[in-house]
CSV table of C-alpha atoms and ligand atoms in Angstrom, one decimal:
chain,number,residue,atom,x,y,z
A,1,MET,CA,17.2,46.8,55.1
A,2,GLN,CA,15.4,44.7,52.4
A,3,VAL,CA,16.2,41.2,50.5
A,4,ILE,CA,15.6,42.8,46.6
A,5,ASP,CA,16.7,40.5,43.8
A,6,GLN,CA,18.9,38.5,45.0
A,7,LYS,CA,20.1,42.0,47.5
A,8,TYR,CA,20.1,43.7,50.9
A,9,LYS,CA,19.7,47.2,50.5
A,10,ILE,CA,18.4,50.3,52.1
A,11,GLN,CA,16.2,53.0,50.0
A,12,GLY,CA,17.2,50.8,46.7
A,13,ILE,CA,20.4,51.4,48.4
A,14,ASN,CA,23.7,48.4,47.9
A,15,LEU,CA,24.3,47.7,50.8
A,16,THR,CA,27.4,45.2,50.1
A,17,ASP,CA,28.6,48.2,47.6
A,18,LEU,CA,28.2,50.6,50.0
A,19,ALA,CA,30.9,48.8,51.5
A,20,GLY,CA,32.9,48.6,48.0
A,21,LYS,CA,32.6,52.5,47.9
A,22,TYR,CA,33.2,54.0,51.8
A,23,GLY,CA,35.1,51.3,53.0
A,24,THR,CA,34.7,49.6,55.9
A,25,PRO,CA,34.2,49.4,59.1
A,26,LEU,CA,30.9,52.1,58.1
A,27,TYR,CA,27.8,53.6,60.1
A,28,VAL,CA,24.8,53.3,57.9
A,29,TYR,CA,22.0,55.7,58.4
A,30,ASP,CA,18.8,56.2,57.0
A,31,GLY,CA,17.1,59.1,57.4
A,32,GLU,CA,13.4,57.4,56.3
A,33,LYS,CA,13.5,55.3,59.0
A,34,ILE,CA,14.4,58.4,61.6
A,35,GLN,CA,11.4,60.9,60.1
A,36,SER,CA,8.9,58.0,61.0
A,37,GLN,CA,9.8,57.3,64.4
A,38,VAL,CA,9.6,60.0,64.8
A,39,THR,CA,5.8,60.4,63.0
A,40,ALA,CA,4.8,57.6,65.1
A,41,LEU,CA,5.3,59.1,68.5
A,42,LYS,CA,3.6,61.8,67.4
A,43,GLU,CA,0.7,60.5,66.1
A,44,ALA,CA,0.7,57.8,69.6
A,45,PHE,CA,1.0,61.1,71.2
A,46,SER,CA,-1.6,63.6,68.8
A,47,THR,CA,-4.5,64.4,72.0
A,48,VAL,CA,-2.5,65.9,74.3
A,49,LYS,CA,0.1,68.9,73.7
A,50,MET,CA,3.9,66.4,73.1
A,51,ARG,CA,7.4,68.1,72.6
A,52,ILE,CA,9.6,65.8,71.7
A,53,LYS,CA,13.5,66.5,72.5
A,54,TYR,CA,15.3,64.0,70.8
A,55,ALA,CA,18.6,62.6,73.8
A,56,THR,CA,21.2,63.7,71.1
A,57,LYS,CA,24.3,61.8,72.9
A,58,ALA,CA,22.6,58.6,70.2
A,59,LEU,CA,24.0,59.6,67.8
A,60,SER,CA,25.1,63.2,67.8
A,61,ASN,CA,26.1,63.5,64.1
A,62,ILE,CA,25.3,67.2,62.4
A,63,ASN,CA,23.3,65.9,59.8
A,64,ILE,CA,20.8,63.7,62.5
A,65,LEU,CA,20.1,66.7,63.8
A,66,LYS,CA,19.5,68.2,61.2
A,67,VAL,CA,17.5,65.3,60.1
A,68,ILE,CA,16.5,65.9,63.4
A,69,LYS,CA,15.7,69.0,62.9
A,70,ASP,CA,13.8,69.5,60.4
A,71,SER,CA,11.2,66.8,61.0
A,72,GLY,CA,10.1,69.9,64.1
A,73,VAL,CA,11.8,68.4,66.8
A,74,GLY,CA,13.7,69.9,69.8
A,75,VAL,CA,16.3,68.2,71.5
A,76,ASP,CA,18.4,67.5,75.0
A,77,ALA,CA,21.9,67.7,75.7
A,78,VAL,CA,23.8,66.2,78.7
A,79,SER,CA,26.9,68.7,77.7
A,80,ILE,CA,27.6,72.3,76.7
A,81,GLU,CA,29.2,70.5,73.2
A,82,GLU,CA,26.2,69.1,73.1
A,83,ILE,CA,24.1,72.5,73.4
A,84,LYS,CA,26.8,73.7,71.1
A,85,LEU,CA,26.4,70.5,68.1
A,86,CYS,CA,22.3,71.8,68.2
A,87,LEU,CA,23.2,75.8,68.3
A,88,HIS,CA,25.8,75.1,65.4
A,89,VAL,CA,23.2,73.2,63.0
A,90,GLY,CA,20.6,75.9,64.2
A,91,PHE,CA,18.5,74.6,66.9
A,92,GLU,CA,17.2,77.9,68.9
A,93,PRO,CA,18.0,77.7,72.6
A,94,LYS,CA,14.1,77.4,73.4
A,95,ASP,CA,14.4,74.0,71.4
A,96,ILE,CA,17.3,72.3,73.7
A,97,MET,CA,16.9,71.4,77.3
A,98,TYR,CA,19.8,71.1,79.0
A,99,THR,CA,19.7,68.2,81.5
A,100,PRO,CA,23.5,67.8,82.3
A,101,ASN,CA,24.5,65.9,86.2
A,102,CYS,CA,27.8,66.6,88.4
A,103,VAL,CA,28.8,69.8,85.9
A,104,SER,CA,30.3,73.0,87.2
A,105,PHE,CA,28.4,76.2,88.2
A,106,GLY,CA,31.1,77.5,85.6
A,107,GLU,CA,29.0,75.0,83.3
A,108,ILE,CA,25.4,75.9,83.6
A,109,GLN,CA,26.1,79.4,83.9
A,110,GLU,CA,27.5,78.9,80.3
A,111,ALA,CA,24.3,77.3,79.0
A,112,VAL,CA,22.2,80.2,80.6
A,113,SER,CA,24.0,82.6,78.6
A,114,LEU,CA,23.8,81.2,75.8
A,115,GLY,CA,19.5,80.4,76.5
A,116,VAL,CA,19.2,77.4,76.8
A,117,MET,CA,17.0,75.9,79.7
A,118,VAL,CA,18.8,74.5,82.4
A,119,ASN,CA,17.6,71.4,84.2
A,120,ILE,CA,18.9,71.1,87.2
A,121,ASP,CA,19.4,67.5,89.3
A,122,ASN,CA,20.6,68.1,92.7
A,123,ILE,CA,20.0,70.9,95.8
A,124,PRO,CA,23.3,73.0,96.3
A,125,MET,CA,23.3,73.5,92.4
A,126,LEU,CA,19.6,74.6,92.7
A,127,GLU,CA,21.0,76.4,95.9
A,128,HIS,CA,23.2,78.1,93.3
A,129,PHE,CA,21.1,78.8,90.7
A,130,GLY,CA,19.1,80.3,92.7
A,131,ASN,CA,21.6,82.8,94.4
A,132,GLU,CA,22.9,84.1,90.6
A,133,TYR,CA,19.4,84.3,89.4
A,134,GLY,CA,16.6,84.4,91.1
A,135,ASP,CA,13.6,84.1,88.9
A,136,SER,CA,14.5,85.7,87.0
A,137,VAL,CA,15.2,82.9,84.7
A,138,PRO,CA,12.7,79.7,84.5
A,139,ILE,CA,14.1,76.3,85.2
A,140,CYS,CA,13.1,72.9,85.6
A,141,ILE,CA,14.0,70.6,88.0
A,142,ARG,CA,14.4,67.0,87.6
A,143,LEU,CA,13.0,64.3,90.2
A,144,ASN,CA,14.4,59.9,91.1
A,145,PRO,CA,11.2,58.9,91.1
A,146,HIS,CA,13.6,55.8,92.9
A,147,ILE,CA,11.9,53.1,90.0
A,148,LEU,CA,14.7,50.6,88.6
A,149,ALA,CA,13.3,50.8,85.1
A,150,GLY,CA,13.6,47.4,82.8
A,151,GLY,CA,14.9,45.1,85.2
A,152,ASN,CA,18.8,46.1,84.2
A,153,ALA,CA,21.3,48.6,87.3
A,154,LYS,CA,23.2,48.4,84.3
A,155,ILE,CA,20.6,51.2,82.0
A,156,SER,CA,18.2,51.6,84.5
A,157,VAL,CA,19.1,54.6,86.6
A,158,GLY,CA,16.0,56.1,88.2
A,159,HIS,CA,16.6,53.1,91.2
A,160,ILE,CA,17.9,54.2,94.5
A,161,ASP,CA,21.1,54.1,93.7
A,162,SER,CA,20.9,56.2,91.0
A,163,LYS,CA,23.0,58.9,91.0
A,164,PHE,CA,20.2,60.6,88.7
A,165,GLY,CA,18.3,62.9,89.9
A,166,ILE,CA,17.4,64.7,93.4
A,167,SER,CA,15.0,61.8,95.5
A,168,ILE,CA,11.6,62.6,95.3
A,169,LEU,CA,12.1,61.9,99.2
A,170,GLN,CA,14.0,65.1,99.3
A,171,LEU,CA,11.2,66.8,97.5
A,172,LYS,CA,10.6,68.7,100.6
A,173,HIS,CA,13.6,69.8,100.3
A,174,VAL,CA,13.6,71.1,96.8
A,175,LEU,CA,10.3,73.5,97.9
A,176,ARG,CA,11.8,74.8,100.8
A,177,VAL,CA,14.8,75.9,98.8
A,178,VAL,CA,12.6,76.9,95.5
A,179,ASP,CA,10.1,78.9,98.0
A,180,ALA,CA,13.9,80.3,99.0
A,181,TYR,CA,15.1,81.9,96.1
A,182,ASN,CA,11.2,82.4,94.9
A,183,LEU,CA,12.6,79.9,92.0
A,184,ASN,CA,11.2,79.8,88.6
A,185,VAL,CA,10.1,76.6,88.7
A,186,ILE,CA,8.4,76.2,84.9
A,187,GLY,CA,9.3,72.2,83.9
A,188,LEU,CA,9.2,69.2,86.4
A,189,HIS,CA,11.7,65.8,84.9
A,190,VAL,CA,11.8,62.4,85.3
A,191,HIS,CA,14.0,60.0,83.4
A,192,THR,CA,14.8,56.7,85.1
A,193,GLY,CA,16.3,54.8,82.2
A,194,SER,CA,15.4,52.7,79.5
A,195,ASP,CA,14.3,49.9,78.5
A,196,ILE,CA,11.7,50.5,79.9
A,197,LEU,CA,8.5,48.2,78.8
A,198,ASP,CA,5.5,48.5,79.0
A,199,ALA,CA,2.8,51.3,79.8
A,200,GLU,CA,2.7,50.0,83.6
A,201,VAL,CA,5.7,51.5,84.2
A,202,PHE,CA,5.7,54.5,82.6
A,203,LEU,CA,2.8,55.2,84.6
A,204,LYS,CA,4.5,54.7,87.5
A,205,GLY,CA,7.0,57.5,87.3
A,206,ALA,CA,3.3,59.6,86.2
A,207,GLU,CA,1.9,58.7,89.5
A,208,ILE,CA,5.1,59.7,91.4
A,209,LEU,CA,5.4,63.1,89.1
A,210,PHE,CA,1.8,64.7,89.1
A,211,GLU,CA,2.4,64.0,92.7
A,212,ALA,CA,5.2,66.5,93.1
A,213,ALA,CA,3.9,68.7,90.1
A,214,ARG,CA,0.2,70.0,92.4
A,215,GLU,CA,3.4,71.4,94.9
A,216,PHE,CA,3.6,73.4,92.3
A,217,LYS,CA,2.4,76.3,91.0
A,218,LYS,CA,3.7,77.8,88.2
A,219,LEU,CA,4.6,74.4,85.3
A,220,GLN,CA,4.2,74.8,82.9
A,221,PHE,CA,5.8,70.7,81.5
A,222,LEU,CA,5.4,67.3,82.8
A,223,ASP,CA,9.1,65.7,81.2
A,224,PHE,CA,8.8,62.2,80.9
A,225,GLY,CA,12.9,61.4,79.3
A,226,GLY,CA,14.0,58.4,77.2
A,227,GLY,CA,13.6,54.7,77.5
A,228,PHE,CA,11.2,53.4,75.3
A,229,LYS,CA,12.3,50.5,74.0
A,230,VAL,CA,12.9,49.2,70.8
A,231,GLY,CA,13.3,45.6,69.4
A,232,TYR,CA,17.0,44.6,69.5
A,233,LYS,CA,16.0,40.6,68.3
A,234,GLN,CA,12.9,38.7,66.6
A,235,GLY,CA,10.2,38.3,69.2
A,236,ASP,CA,11.7,41.1,71.3
A,237,ILE,CA,8.6,42.6,73.1
A,238,THR,CA,8.8,46.6,72.3
A,239,THR,CA,7.3,49.4,73.8
A,240,ASN,CA,3.9,49.3,71.7
A,241,ILE,CA,4.3,53.1,71.1
A,242,LYS,CA,-0.4,53.3,70.2
A,243,GLU,CA,-1.2,52.1,73.2
A,244,LEU,CA,1.7,53.8,75.3
A,245,GLY,CA,0.6,56.9,73.8
A,246,GLU,CA,-3.6,55.9,75.0
A,247,LYS,CA,-3.1,55.1,77.8
A,248,VAL,CA,-0.5,57.5,79.2
A,249,SER,CA,-2.5,61.0,77.7
A,250,LEU,CA,-5.4,59.5,79.4
A,251,ALA,CA,-3.4,60.3,83.2
A,252,PHE,CA,-1.9,63.0,81.7
A,253,ARG,CA,-5.3,65.0,80.7
A,254,GLU,CA,-6.6,64.3,83.7
A,255,PHE,CA,-3.6,65.9,86.4
A,256,CYS,CA,-4.1,68.3,84.3
A,257,GLU,CA,-8.2,69.6,84.4
A,258,GLU,CA,-6.9,68.9,87.9
A,259,TYR,CA,-3.8,71.0,87.8
A,260,GLY,CA,-5.7,73.5,86.3
A,261,LYS,CA,-4.5,74.2,83.3
A,262,GLU,CA,-3.4,72.0,80.1
A,263,LEU,CA,0.7,71.7,79.8
A,264,GLU,CA,2.8,70.4,77.6
A,265,ILE,CA,4.3,66.7,77.7
A,266,TRP,CA,7.4,66.1,76.4
A,267,PHE,CA,9.5,63.0,75.8
A,268,GLU,CA,13.4,62.8,74.8
A,269,PRO,CA,13.8,59.5,73.1
A,270,GLY,CA,16.8,58.7,72.0
A,271,LYS,CA,17.2,54.7,70.7
A,272,PHE,CA,13.6,54.7,70.4
A,273,LEU,CA,14.4,57.5,67.1
A,274,VAL,CA,17.2,56.6,65.9
A,275,SER,CA,18.8,52.9,67.1
A,276,GLU,CA,17.3,50.7,64.0
A,277,CYS,CA,17.8,53.5,61.8
A,278,GLY,CA,21.7,52.4,61.6
A,279,ILE,CA,23.9,49.7,60.7
A,280,LEU,CA,27.7,49.0,60.9
A,281,LEU,CA,28.0,47.2,58.3
A,282,VAL,CA,32.8,45.7,59.0
A,283,LYS,CA,34.2,43.0,56.6
A,284,ALA,CA,35.5,39.1,57.6
A,285,ASN,CA,39.5,39.1,58.3
A,286,VAL,CA,39.3,35.9,59.4
A,287,ILE,CA,37.2,32.6,59.8
A,288,LYS,CA,39.1,30.8,62.9
A,289,SER,CA,37.5,27.5,63.9
A,290,THR,CA,38.7,26.1,67.6
A,291,PRO,CA,38.4,23.1,69.2
A,292,ALA,CA,34.8,25.1,71.0
A,293,THR,CA,33.7,27.8,68.5
A,294,THR,CA,34.3,28.6,65.0
A,295,PHE,CA,35.2,33.2,65.7
A,296,VAL,CA,34.1,34.7,62.5
A,297,GLY,CA,37.1,38.2,63.2
A,298,VAL,CA,36.1,41.8,61.6
A,299,ASP,CA,37.7,44.5,61.1
A,300,SER,CA,35.5,46.4,64.1
A,301,GLY,CA,35.5,45.2,67.4
A,302,LEU,CA,33.9,47.4,70.8
A,303,ASN,CA,36.0,50.6,70.1
A,304,HIS,CA,33.3,50.5,67.2
A,305,LEU,CA,30.5,49.3,69.3
A,306,LEU,CA,30.1,49.2,73.0
A,307,ARG,CA,26.7,48.3,73.7
A,308,PRO,CA,27.0,44.5,73.3
A,309,MET,CA,30.7,44.1,76.2
A,310,MET,CA,29.2,47.2,78.2
A,311,TYR,CA,26.0,46.2,79.0
A,312,ASP,CA,25.6,42.7,77.0
A,313,ALA,CA,23.3,44.1,75.1
A,314,TYR,CA,21.6,42.0,72.0
A,315,HIS,CA,22.5,42.8,67.3
A,316,ASP,CA,21.0,41.0,65.0
A,317,VAL,CA,23.5,40.4,62.6
A,318,VAL,CA,23.3,39.0,59.2
A,319,ASN,CA,25.7,38.2,56.5
A,320,VAL,CA,24.2,40.8,53.4
A,321,SER,CA,27.1,38.9,51.4
A,322,ARG,CA,25.5,35.8,50.9
A,323,VAL,CA,21.2,35.6,50.4
A,324,GLU,CA,21.1,32.2,50.1
A,325,GLY,CA,23.0,28.8,50.7
A,326,PRO,CA,23.3,26.6,54.0
A,327,ASP,CA,23.0,28.3,57.5
A,328,ARG,CA,26.2,28.4,60.2
A,329,VAL,CA,26.8,28.7,63.7
A,330,TYR,CA,29.5,31.7,64.2
A,331,THR,CA,30.6,33.9,66.8
A,332,ILE,CA,31.6,37.0,65.8
A,333,VAL,CA,34.2,39.4,67.4
A,334,GLY,CA,36.0,42.0,66.7
A,335,TYR,CA,39.9,42.5,66.5
A,336,ILE,CA,40.4,44.7,69.2
A,337,CYS,CA,43.0,43.1,72.0
A,338,GLU,CA,40.6,41.9,74.2
A,339,THR,CA,38.0,40.1,74.4
A,340,ASP,CA,35.2,41.4,72.6
A,341,THR,CA,32.5,39.6,71.1
A,342,ILE,CA,30.1,41.1,69.4
A,343,ALA,CA,27.4,38.0,68.3
A,344,ALA,CA,27.7,34.6,69.8
A,345,ASP,CA,26.3,31.6,68.5
A,346,ARG,CA,24.5,32.7,66.0
A,347,ARG,CA,22.6,31.0,63.0
A,348,LEU,CA,24.3,33.0,60.0
A,349,LYS,CA,25.0,32.1,55.6
A,350,GLU,CA,28.0,30.0,55.4
A,351,ILE,CA,30.6,33.2,55.7
A,352,LYS,CA,33.4,33.9,53.8
A,353,GLU,CA,37.1,36.1,54.5
A,354,GLY,CA,36.2,39.2,52.8
A,355,ASP,CA,32.4,38.9,53.0
A,356,ILE,CA,30.5,42.0,54.6
A,357,ILE,CA,28.1,41.8,57.9
A,358,ALA,CA,25.8,43.9,59.7
A,359,ILE,CA,25.0,45.2,62.7
A,360,LYS,CA,21.8,45.9,63.2
A,361,ASN,CA,20.9,48.4,65.7
A,362,ALA,CA,23.8,50.4,65.9
A,363,GLY,CA,22.4,53.6,65.3
A,364,ALA,CA,22.0,54.9,68.8
A,365,TYR,CA,24.8,54.6,71.5
A,366,GLY,CA,27.4,53.3,68.2
A,367,PHE,CA,29.3,55.7,67.1
A,368,SER,CA,29.0,58.4,69.6
A,369,MET,CA,30.8,56.0,72.6
A,370,ALA,CA,33.3,55.1,69.5
A,371,SER,CA,36.6,55.4,70.4
A,372,ASN,CA,40.7,54.9,68.8
A,373,TYR,CA,41.2,52.3,71.2
A,374,ASN,CA,44.5,50.2,70.0
A,375,SER,CA,44.5,53.1,68.2
A,376,ARG,CA,42.7,52.7,65.1
A,377,LEU,CA,41.0,54.8,63.2
A,378,ARG,CA,37.4,55.9,63.7
A,379,PRO,CA,35.0,55.1,61.0
A,380,ALA,CA,32.8,56.8,57.8
A,381,GLU,CA,29.4,57.7,58.2
A,382,VAL,CA,26.9,57.8,55.5
A,383,LEU,CA,23.1,59.1,55.4
A,384,LEU,CA,20.5,57.3,53.4
A,385,LEU,CA,17.9,60.0,52.0
A,386,ASN,CA,16.2,59.8,49.8
A,387,GLY,CA,17.6,57.2,47.6
A,388,LYS,CA,21.3,59.2,47.8
A,389,ASP,CA,24.5,58.9,50.0
A,390,HIS,CA,26.1,61.6,51.9
A,391,LEU,CA,29.4,60.7,53.5
A,392,ILE,CA,28.5,62.7,56.9
A,393,ARG,CA,31.8,61.9,58.5
A,394,LYS,CA,34.7,60.8,57.4
A,395,ARG,CA,36.8,58.6,58.3
A,396,GLU,CA,39.7,58.8,60.5
A,397,THR,CA,43.3,58.4,58.7
A,398,PHE,CA,46.6,57.9,61.2
A,399,ASP,CA,46.9,61.9,61.3
A,400,ASP,CA,43.9,62.0,63.4
A,401,ILE,CA,45.6,59.9,66.3
A,402,LEU,CA,48.5,62.0,66.5
A,403,ARG,CA,46.8,64.7,66.4
A,404,ASN,CA,47.4,67.0,69.7
A,405,GLN,CA,49.7,65.0,70.6
A,406,GLU,CA,53.0,66.3,71.2
A,407,LEU,CA,56.7,63.9,71.0
A,408,ALA,CA,58.4,65.8,73.7
A,409,ASN,CA,61.7,66.8,74.1
A,410,TRP,CA,64.2,66.0,77.1
B,501,PLP,C1,20.2,58.5,78.0
B,501,PLP,C2,19.0,60.0,78.5
B,501,PLP,C3,17.7,60.3,76.9
B,501,PLP,C4,17.5,59.3,76.4
B,501,PLP,O1,18.1,57.7,76.4
B,501,PLP,P1,17.0,56.7,75.8
B,501,PLP,O2,16.7,55.2,76.5
B,501,PLP,O3,18.1,56.5,74.7
B,501,PLP,O4,15.3,57.0,75.3
B,501,PLP,C5,16.8,60.9,77.4
B,501,PLP,N1,16.9,61.4,79.1
B,501,PLP,C6,18.4,61.6,79.6
B,501,PLP,C7,17.6,62.4,80.7
B,501,PLP,C8,18.7,61.2,79.5
B,501,PLP,O5,20.3,61.1,79.5
């Protein structure tokens, strides 16, 4: 997002024009930003055999998946529906990794029948899998190294209380099951959660995974999950991807040498690839002063962007209708009957009724977590590519709210 000729633009397209053309609230995605993030990750790991498996759940519009596919990247899916979306877009089953948790064995069987590799995250499922398939279907095993990534228990999934993965403390038990069924374990996986700040945390997880990997003889890859941090506010420390790449690649090459085979290193970034590409454009409905603060009520809320309320996430906001004039301090809130603060105490260009506000870093876990709460319609989505805007999801209509509801007779 840049100011050119006194207008906020992405790829030369005026944001207030987009709001006028498609209405608000509106999700806008910069496809070129996704491509450049893929390139940055590939360059940082150019000295090892690195594979990217984009975490579909971050933003699952089929056009975004197509951009991902066209940039030579695979996917990680966490549900059978995500697998089907990816197949629909044209991903080969071999490019899809399925990392479910707490799903039925039936769903795992369906994934296997679609030709997708399963990342197994509990011992009973490993035994089920052994009974059903023996060594005929290769698998990956998800381990929990018990590391608290980023210090935020709401988004960290590798800590001791987490439901994810098989505890590294149960490794002996895992090995017994693998031996008993002669399971073909070709990959090991850890995903400690989002907001990993530095190479040191990553390497701590890596050491634990290397230690475990020595016990498995047929590995083809090690998967380090996602969790690369992106900058949400100015001055935020972001994962320095180049430094991370150098340090992790070095440790990985040393491990491969010791293991006696050149393995692939996999990552499953969600946020890193799509967070910064997205903005949510909303309109100021009302500017309301109370004795304590000046609220700006906008035509969206936690139904469309849950992260501020769910994770205390900070999202930068900009009044894209005004590039000049005085700043004032505002708290941006939604129109949902619920406390739904989007951004508190921000210095913004003076806001007038009808101004368009851009909420930044809304690409990841924005639309994909949106709901119809308060019987509100979900926003439209627009993708910008090569300087052109493409409508990739229509705005919902009232019919969508009624769809699947039956007025019963009694
Ligand atoms: C959510 C998730 C990711 C992506 O996490 P980000 O923080 O968006 O990078 C990767 N792998 C798995 C298994 C996940 O559940």
